[in-house]
C-alpha atoms as one frame of an Amber mdcrd trajectory, in Angstrom:
protein
-127.174  39.037 -60.724-124.481  41.482 -59.737-120.819  41.167 -59.146-118.232
  43.828 -58.477-116.612  45.207 -61.624-113.306  46.943 -61.929-113.160  50.707
 -61.836-110.730  53.321 -60.703-112.491  54.092 -57.427-112.814  50.573 -56.068
-109.999  48.347 -54.811-109.629  45.194 -56.809-110.293  42.786 -53.956-113.138
  44.702 -52.330-116.549  43.076 -52.539-119.898  44.670 -51.874-122.382  42.952
 -49.577-123.491  39.566 -50.833-120.875  39.424 -53.586-117.799  37.356 -54.339
-114.329  38.899 -54.204-112.051  39.383 -57.143-108.930  37.878 -55.617-107.551
  35.670 -58.418-104.548  36.876 -60.394-103.399  35.875 -63.879-101.065  33.141
 -62.583-103.936  31.647 -60.559-106.260  31.505 -63.576-103.607  29.899 -65.752
-102.778  27.217 -63.203-106.432  26.575 -62.283-107.231  25.748 -65.897-103.942
  23.961 -66.505-104.078  21.949 -63.293-107.737  21.098 -63.824-106.911  19.079
 -66.931-103.630  17.399 -65.907-104.377  14.507 -63.601-105.133  10.803 -63.553
-106.322  10.995 -67.188-102.725  11.634 -68.234-100.832   9.821 -65.480-102.889
   6.599 -65.616-105.548   6.414 -68.375-103.167   7.414 -71.187-101.586   3.955
 -70.957-104.841   2.091 -71.604-105.668   4.508 -74.454-102.400   3.563 -76.188
-103.046  -0.125 -75.493-106.538   0.006 -77.005-105.883   2.106 -80.126-102.111
   1.987 -80.568 -99.797   4.989 -80.237-101.009   6.551 -83.490-104.678   6.083
 -82.629-104.206   7.560 -79.160-102.284  10.540 -80.545-104.957  11.202 -83.174
-107.786  11.015 -80.629-106.054  13.348 -78.170-105.188  15.851 -80.912-108.795
  15.846 -82.206-110.207  16.375 -78.713-107.516  19.000 -78.096-108.643  20.972
 -81.166-112.247  20.787 -79.943-111.172  22.043 -76.513-109.316  24.924 -78.192
-112.527  26.101 -79.838-114.449  25.666 -76.589-111.847  27.666 -74.692-111.940
  30.531 -77.187-115.756  30.499 -77.035-115.677  30.555 -73.245-112.946  33.196
 -73.363-115.107  35.559 -75.399-118.027  35.120 -73.010-116.004  35.207 -69.780
-113.996  38.281 -70.787-117.136  40.167 -71.794-119.178  38.989 -68.802-116.931
  37.582 -66.025-119.324  35.858 -63.636-119.083  32.742 -61.501-122.315  31.392
 -62.965-120.398  31.071 -66.229-122.070  28.861 -68.861-125.158  28.376 -66.667
-125.794  32.133 -66.662-124.819  32.520 -70.319-127.317  29.828 -71.355-130.063
  31.505 -69.279-129.452  34.848 -70.988-128.721  33.857 -74.554-130.633  30.600
 -75.057-133.342  29.620 -72.551-133.520  29.950 -68.728-134.465  26.258 -68.571
-131.193  25.306 -70.264-129.271  27.480 -67.812-131.043  25.814 -64.896-130.231
  22.313 -66.173-126.616  23.169 -67.003-126.048  24.709 -63.576-127.459  21.848
 -61.524-125.835  19.301 -63.840-122.429  20.913 -63.343-122.892  21.283 -59.578
-123.852  17.632 -59.252-120.928  16.532 -61.423-118.319  18.249 -59.243-120.012
  17.348 -55.945-119.847  13.645 -56.879-116.304  14.117 -58.170-115.296  15.193
 -54.651-116.433  11.780 -53.400-114.491  10.041 -56.172-111.332  11.953 -55.281
-111.764  11.122 -51.579-111.962   7.439 -52.518-108.891   7.758 -54.728-106.981
   9.610 -52.016-107.533   6.835 -49.474-106.291   4.201 -51.956-103.182   6.266
 -52.631-102.408   6.623 -48.927-102.691   2.854 -48.513 -99.698   2.577 -50.856
 -97.621   3.835 -47.928 -99.899   2.880 -45.009-101.701  -0.331 -46.065-103.303
  -0.995 -42.671-104.592   2.526 -42.013-108.373   3.183 -41.879-109.916   4.680
 -45.022-112.218   7.006 -43.087-109.245   8.696 -41.428-107.681   9.795 -44.720
-110.985  10.717 -46.355-111.926  12.899 -43.363-108.527  14.629 -43.405-108.701
  15.275 -47.163-112.278  16.567 -46.933-111.276  18.953 -44.125-108.296  20.127
 -46.187-110.453  20.835 -49.263-113.109  22.543 -47.155-110.530  24.632 -45.289
-108.773  25.855 -48.440-112.111  26.969 -49.902-113.408  28.408 -46.631-110.448
  30.723 -46.080-110.963  32.873 -49.190-110.820  32.667 -52.956-107.118  33.460
 -52.615-106.712  30.357 -50.457-108.179  28.237 -53.222-106.218  30.019 -55.961
-102.888  29.778 -54.166-103.287  26.097 -53.246-104.345  25.237 -56.788-101.353
  27.133 -58.169 -98.918  24.949 -56.204-100.840  21.707 -56.830-100.764  22.435
 -60.558 -97.091  23.420 -60.486 -96.154  19.988 -59.085 -98.061  18.240 -61.882
 -96.657  20.463 -64.618 -93.092  19.995 -63.346 -93.571  16.206 -63.310 -94.828
  16.158 -66.897 -91.939  18.341 -68.104 -89.361  16.108 -66.360 -91.071  13.026
 -67.824 -90.974  14.423 -71.372 -87.314  15.464 -71.085 -86.208  12.093 -69.636
 -88.325  10.231 -72.178 -86.810  12.090 -75.132 -83.292  11.430 -73.764 -84.149
   7.712 -73.545 -85.535   7.653 -77.088 -82.274   8.967 -78.530 -80.137   6.767
 -76.240 -78.617   9.322 -73.848 -80.385   7.720 -70.868 -81.485   4.149 -70.183
 -79.103   2.406 -72.581 -79.742   1.761 -76.282 -81.644   4.295 -78.412 -85.208
   3.070 -78.940 -86.204   5.378 -81.787 -89.484   4.583 -83.544 -89.391   0.784
 -83.439 -92.351   0.547 -81.030 -94.484   2.413 -83.562 -94.249  -0.587 -85.895
 -94.890  -3.425 -83.416 -97.609  -5.772 -84.789-100.316  -3.553 -86.320 -99.107
  -0.307 -84.718 -99.320   2.649 -84.903-103.104   2.290 -85.470-104.341  -0.743
 -83.553-107.990  -1.752 -83.847-108.841   0.691 -86.621-111.207   3.659 -86.540
-113.687   2.208 -84.043-110.944   1.608 -81.467-109.840   5.212 -81.867-113.441
   6.411 -81.513-113.723   4.331 -78.360-111.008   6.347 -76.606-112.459   9.734
 -77.576-114.402   9.668 -74.310-111.234   8.907 -72.308-109.402  11.719 -74.099
-112.309  14.064 -73.401-112.270  13.185 -69.700-108.555  13.961 -69.631-109.157
  17.508 -70.893-112.107  18.198 -68.602-111.404  20.887 -66.055-110.234  23.485
 -68.575-113.700  25.075 -68.365-112.986  25.969 -64.720-111.466  29.118 -66.177
-114.984  30.364 -66.933-116.105  29.883 -63.327-112.915  31.423 -61.900-113.185
  34.456 -64.219-115.924  35.781 -61.931-113.319  36.292 -59.211-110.407  37.442
 -61.342-108.919  40.787 -60.294-108.562  41.866 -63.948-110.650  39.604 -66.220
-110.160  41.663 -69.374-106.406  40.944 -69.335-106.201  37.751 -67.288-108.790
  35.603 -69.091-107.418  36.033 -72.655-103.893  35.558 -71.317-104.881  32.304
 -69.621-106.727  31.123 -72.750-103.656  31.686 -74.923-101.279  29.968 -72.503
-103.338  27.076 -71.266-104.469  25.433 -74.488-101.085  25.163 -76.151 -99.435
  23.963 -72.959-102.056  21.280 -72.372-101.938  20.083 -75.973 -98.141  20.087
 -75.927 -98.014  18.210 -72.622-100.537  15.588 -73.679 -99.266  15.062 -77.213
 -95.595  14.899 -76.204 -96.305  12.697 -73.170 -98.356  10.200 -75.211 -95.734
  10.266 -77.981 -93.012   9.472 -75.431 -95.068   6.634 -73.875 -95.885   5.204
 -77.314 -92.236   5.276 -78.360 -90.854   3.783 -75.141 -93.518   1.167 -74.282
 -95.000  -1.195 -76.916 -98.776  -0.771 -77.135 -99.249  -4.514 -76.491 -97.474
  -4.321 -73.115-100.105  -5.661 -70.717 -98.982  -3.269 -67.969-100.618  -0.439
 -69.916-104.032  -1.989 -69.263-103.740  -1.195 -65.547-105.247   2.279 -65.276
-106.809   2.117 -61.811-105.716   4.460 -59.039-104.372   1.451 -57.126-102.041
   0.534 -60.015 -99.420   3.236 -59.452 -96.624   0.753 -60.133 -98.159   0.152
 -63.578 -98.555   3.822 -64.516 -96.767   4.499 -67.835 -94.980   7.345 -66.060
 -93.705   4.941 -63.381 -92.618   2.378 -65.987 -90.655   4.970 -67.968 -89.011
   6.454 -64.877 -87.977   2.965 -63.738 -86.578   2.182 -67.199 -84.478   5.331
 -66.879 -83.012   3.887 -63.675 -84.686   6.292 -61.274 -85.163   4.743 -57.848
 -88.414   5.179 -55.904 -90.328   5.978 -59.125 -93.522   4.372 -57.792 -93.412
   6.385 -54.556 -92.741   9.629 -56.413 -95.589   9.039 -58.862 -97.885   8.064
 -55.997 -97.150  11.439 -54.374 -97.661  13.308 -57.656-100.950  11.533 -58.373
-102.043  12.276 -54.794-101.544  16.000 -55.499-103.550  15.545 -58.716-106.378
  13.929 -56.752-106.362  16.652 -54.088-106.242  19.299 -56.812-109.280  17.776
 -58.561-111.199  17.609 -55.276-110.186  21.156 -54.385-111.321  22.428 -57.790
-114.532  20.430 -57.534-115.309  22.045 -54.194-114.667  25.514 -55.633-116.572
  25.056 -58.911-119.671  23.454 -57.412-119.829  26.052 -54.629-119.686  28.963
 -57.101-122.206  27.422 -59.488-124.662  26.820 -56.624-124.136  30.429 -55.454
-124.909  31.697 -58.958-128.024  29.520 -59.239-129.276  30.942 -55.935-128.579
  34.525 -57.097-130.713  33.853 -60.177-133.572  32.292 -58.201-132.831  28.765
 -59.472-131.799  27.509 -56.009-132.854  28.455 -52.441-131.741  32.002 -51.543
-129.833  30.715 -48.519-127.070  29.546 -50.849-126.523  33.063 -52.198-125.229
  34.325 -48.836-121.516  34.994 -48.465-119.364  35.699 -45.413-117.209  38.777
 -44.890-114.413  37.197 -46.956-116.732  36.788 -49.943-117.063  32.999 -49.580
-120.529  31.437 -50.158-120.392  29.374 -46.974-123.809  27.695 -47.177-123.121
  26.572 -50.745-119.771  25.259 -49.567-121.373  23.360 -46.676-124.006  21.685
 -48.864-121.418  20.711 -51.465-119.151  19.246 -48.778-122.073  17.344 -47.251
-123.112  15.825 -50.589-119.510  14.862 -51.374-119.093  13.246 -47.953-122.446
  11.418 -48.219-121.557  10.048 -51.641-118.188   8.898 -50.294-119.870   7.092
 -47.391-122.161   5.406 -49.924-119.027   4.003 -51.572-117.581   2.732 -48.275
-120.622   1.094 -46.681-122.718  -1.596 -48.298-121.786  -2.943 -51.715-121.187
   0.464 -53.278-124.006   0.096 -55.843-125.552   3.468 -54.954-122.223   5.230
 -55.341-121.526   3.494 -58.669-124.803   4.771 -60.069-124.135   8.265 -58.726
-120.746   8.235 -60.440-122.199   6.915 -63.706-124.831   9.661 -63.637-122.097
  12.294 -63.487-120.009  10.720 -66.245-121.320  12.846 -69.098-121.818  16.059
 -67.146-118.587  17.663 -68.322-119.411  17.017 -71.979-122.927  18.398 -71.505
-121.376  21.561 -70.017-119.102  21.832 -73.066-122.099  21.591 -75.394-123.738
  24.345 -73.327-120.666  26.557 -73.841-120.739  26.033 -77.617-124.475  26.798
 -77.889-124.258  29.828 -75.583-121.373  31.375 -77.494-123.056  30.856 -80.849
-126.253  32.488 -79.604-124.366  35.308 -77.829-122.483  36.341 -80.959-125.662
  36.164 -83.075-127.581  38.239 -80.494-124.721  40.743 -80.225-124.842  41.337
 -83.984-128.659  41.255 -84.153-128.800  44.092 -81.614-126.447  46.238 -83.675
-123.211  45.950 -81.712-119.768  45.876 -83.310-117.818  42.641 -82.658-114.574
  44.609 -82.962-115.469  46.234 -79.627-115.456  42.901 -77.769-112.627  42.715
 -75.176-111.672  39.297 -76.574-112.990  37.833 -79.824-112.965  34.099 -80.556
-111.432  33.244 -83.904-113.024  30.882 -86.419-116.618  31.855 -85.567-119.055
  30.256 -86.381-116.994  27.181 -87.327-115.462  26.889 -83.830-118.602  26.450
 -81.711-120.320  24.358 -84.404-117.333  21.992 -84.680-117.109  21.708 -80.880
-120.859  21.031 -80.635-120.799  18.251 -83.258-117.695  16.528 -81.881-119.026
  16.758 -78.313-122.264  15.161 -79.469-120.340  12.314 -81.091-118.340  11.777
 -77.888-121.520  11.785 -75.770-123.431   9.340 -77.969-120.554   7.045 -78.900
-118.933   5.745 -75.672-120.829   2.465 -75.684-122.089   2.051 -79.235-121.478
  -1.721 -78.905-124.484  -1.925 -76.551-126.699  -1.332 -79.613-124.840  -3.483
 -82.154-125.506  -6.980 -80.766-128.447  -9.215 -81.522-130.196  -7.742 -78.486
-129.675  -4.336 -76.899-127.543  -4.434 -73.754-129.826  -2.299 -71.593-127.544
  -2.484 -68.575-124.675  -1.148 -70.691-126.934   1.587 -72.039-127.979   2.656
 -68.524-124.418   2.653 -67.206-123.124   4.726 -70.135-125.990   7.116 -70.780
-127.870   7.621 -67.492-126.518  11.195 -67.186-128.242  12.223 -70.417-131.892
  11.534 -69.418-131.262  13.096 -65.996-130.116  16.301 -67.686-133.145  16.271
 -70.022-135.487  15.774 -67.034-133.947  18.816 -65.310-134.281  20.892 -68.462
-137.871  19.948 -69.312-139.179  20.053 -65.733-138.013  23.668 -65.318-139.234
  24.549 -68.804-142.759  23.303 -68.149-142.875  24.612 -64.574-141.815  28.146
 -65.579-143.164  28.037 -69.138-139.858  29.279 -70.559-139.091  29.655 -74.246
-136.003  30.158 -76.368-135.206  33.878 -76.127-135.364  35.779 -79.460-131.944
  37.147 -80.437-133.064  40.765 -80.204-134.395  40.219 -76.672-131.296  38.577
 -75.176-129.840  40.568 -72.269-126.441  41.469 -73.659-125.434  43.985 -71.012
-125.756  43.737 -67.246-123.946  44.998 -64.180-121.412  42.176 -64.599-120.300
  43.316 -68.057-116.929  45.026 -68.166-117.400  48.821 -68.396-115.041  49.087
 -71.355-117.302  46.736 -73.335-120.247  49.116 -73.277-119.651  50.576 -76.697
-121.626  50.501 -79.894
C-alpha cells in the first residue's frame, strides 16, 4: 500500500492518483484525538460511575485506565510516526504479527464505527426532542446523516476543520465546568464552601469495594475511546513526524487532567448517593452531573446549554466515526482485504465508495432501531461494544512485535522518529489491563448458581465475532505469524528520514 510521503519536491497537500491527501495540520490532529474522547462518557456516564463506586473508586478507575491509554498512545505514536498510514493498527498487525489479525482488526474497527454512527443518529434525535418534542425523528436523523456525509465528502480538511471546532466547544465547556466547580468548592460561588465533606458521606470515598471499582473500568474505558483516531488521521497529516508526537504529548495529559479534575469536582459537589447521578441516558440531560453543578452555581438555562454541548459531542462522534470507518475500509481494500472498489478516491482524495457504504450501513442500522422493536439494532450495538478494546489490544501487540522486529533486523531504535518510553512494560501493561476490561464487564453472569447465558451473550458477543473473522481469514489464506526477521519494516509509507541503520 502506498501513500504520499513528504519530500522537498512535492507539495504537502498533493496526492497521487488513488491516494489520500495529507491535509491535516497539528491542531487538527490534537483536536481529533482530544474531541474523540470527550463526549457522553464524561458529560453523562461519569455520574453513574461515581454513584456505583464512590468518588474515590471512580477516580481510581479513571486514573488506571488513563495510564493504560497513555501507554497505548505512545505505542501508537511510535508506529504512526514511523509509518503514517490510514490503515493504522490494521496494517501494523498485518505486517508485524499476522495478516489474519490485521484483517480481523480492520473489519472489527470498521464495523464498530459504522454502528456507532447509527447510535449517534439515535442520540441526536433524542437531543433535538428536548427543544422540539413533537418533531419527527427521521427528519433530524436524515439531516445529521447528511451533515456527517457532507463534511467527510468535501475533503479531509472539511472533516479536520469541523472536528476542530466540535472539539473546541467540548473542551471549553469542561474548562468552564472545572473552574466554576472549584470556585463552588471553596465557597466563592454558590454559597457555602463544600470542601471535602461529600468524600466522607456513608462509606465514601470507596463505595462497594474493589469489585464495584472493577465494574466501572469498562465505562471508564469507553470514555477514553476515540484517542486511537490519531493513528488513523496520521495517514493524512501534512507533517506526521512533527505533528503526531506533538499531539501525543498534548492529548494524553489534557484528557487525563480533564477527566480527573471533572470527576473530582463532581464527587466533591454531589454526594455519590444522590439518585440523580444514576440517570446517564442521553434523554436525561437535566440529570447530567454537569447540568446539576451549573444549576447549583445559579446559572440559568443550564439544561439547554448542556443539551447543545452534548449535541456537538454526538455530532463529533458521528463525524469521527464516518471518517475512521471510511479510511479503514479504504486501507483494507488497498491491501486486498476488501473489494477493490472501496480503494478508489475522487480528485479531492476522498474514498467516496467507502464513504457511501459506511453511510448506508449506519443509516440501515439506525432504521433498524426505529422500526420494529429494536431488537436487531440492540444486538448490533452489543456486538460493537468491545470493538474499541480489541483495537487497543491490537495496538499493544503490534507495537511490541514491531519493536522486536526492528531490533531483530539490526536497526537502531535511536533512529526512530518517535520512541515510546517504558518499552516493553508499556504495551504489556496495556495488553493485560485491556484483557481484564474485556473479560470483566459482566463477571456476575458466571458467579450465580447457574450461568446467565443471556447476560454472557449481551456482554461478550463482540469477542466471538472477532475470533470468527480472524480464524476464517487465517484458514482461508493459510496465514501464519510472521517471523521477526521477515516482518516488512520499511515500505513506501515510511518516512524518508527513518530509513537509517
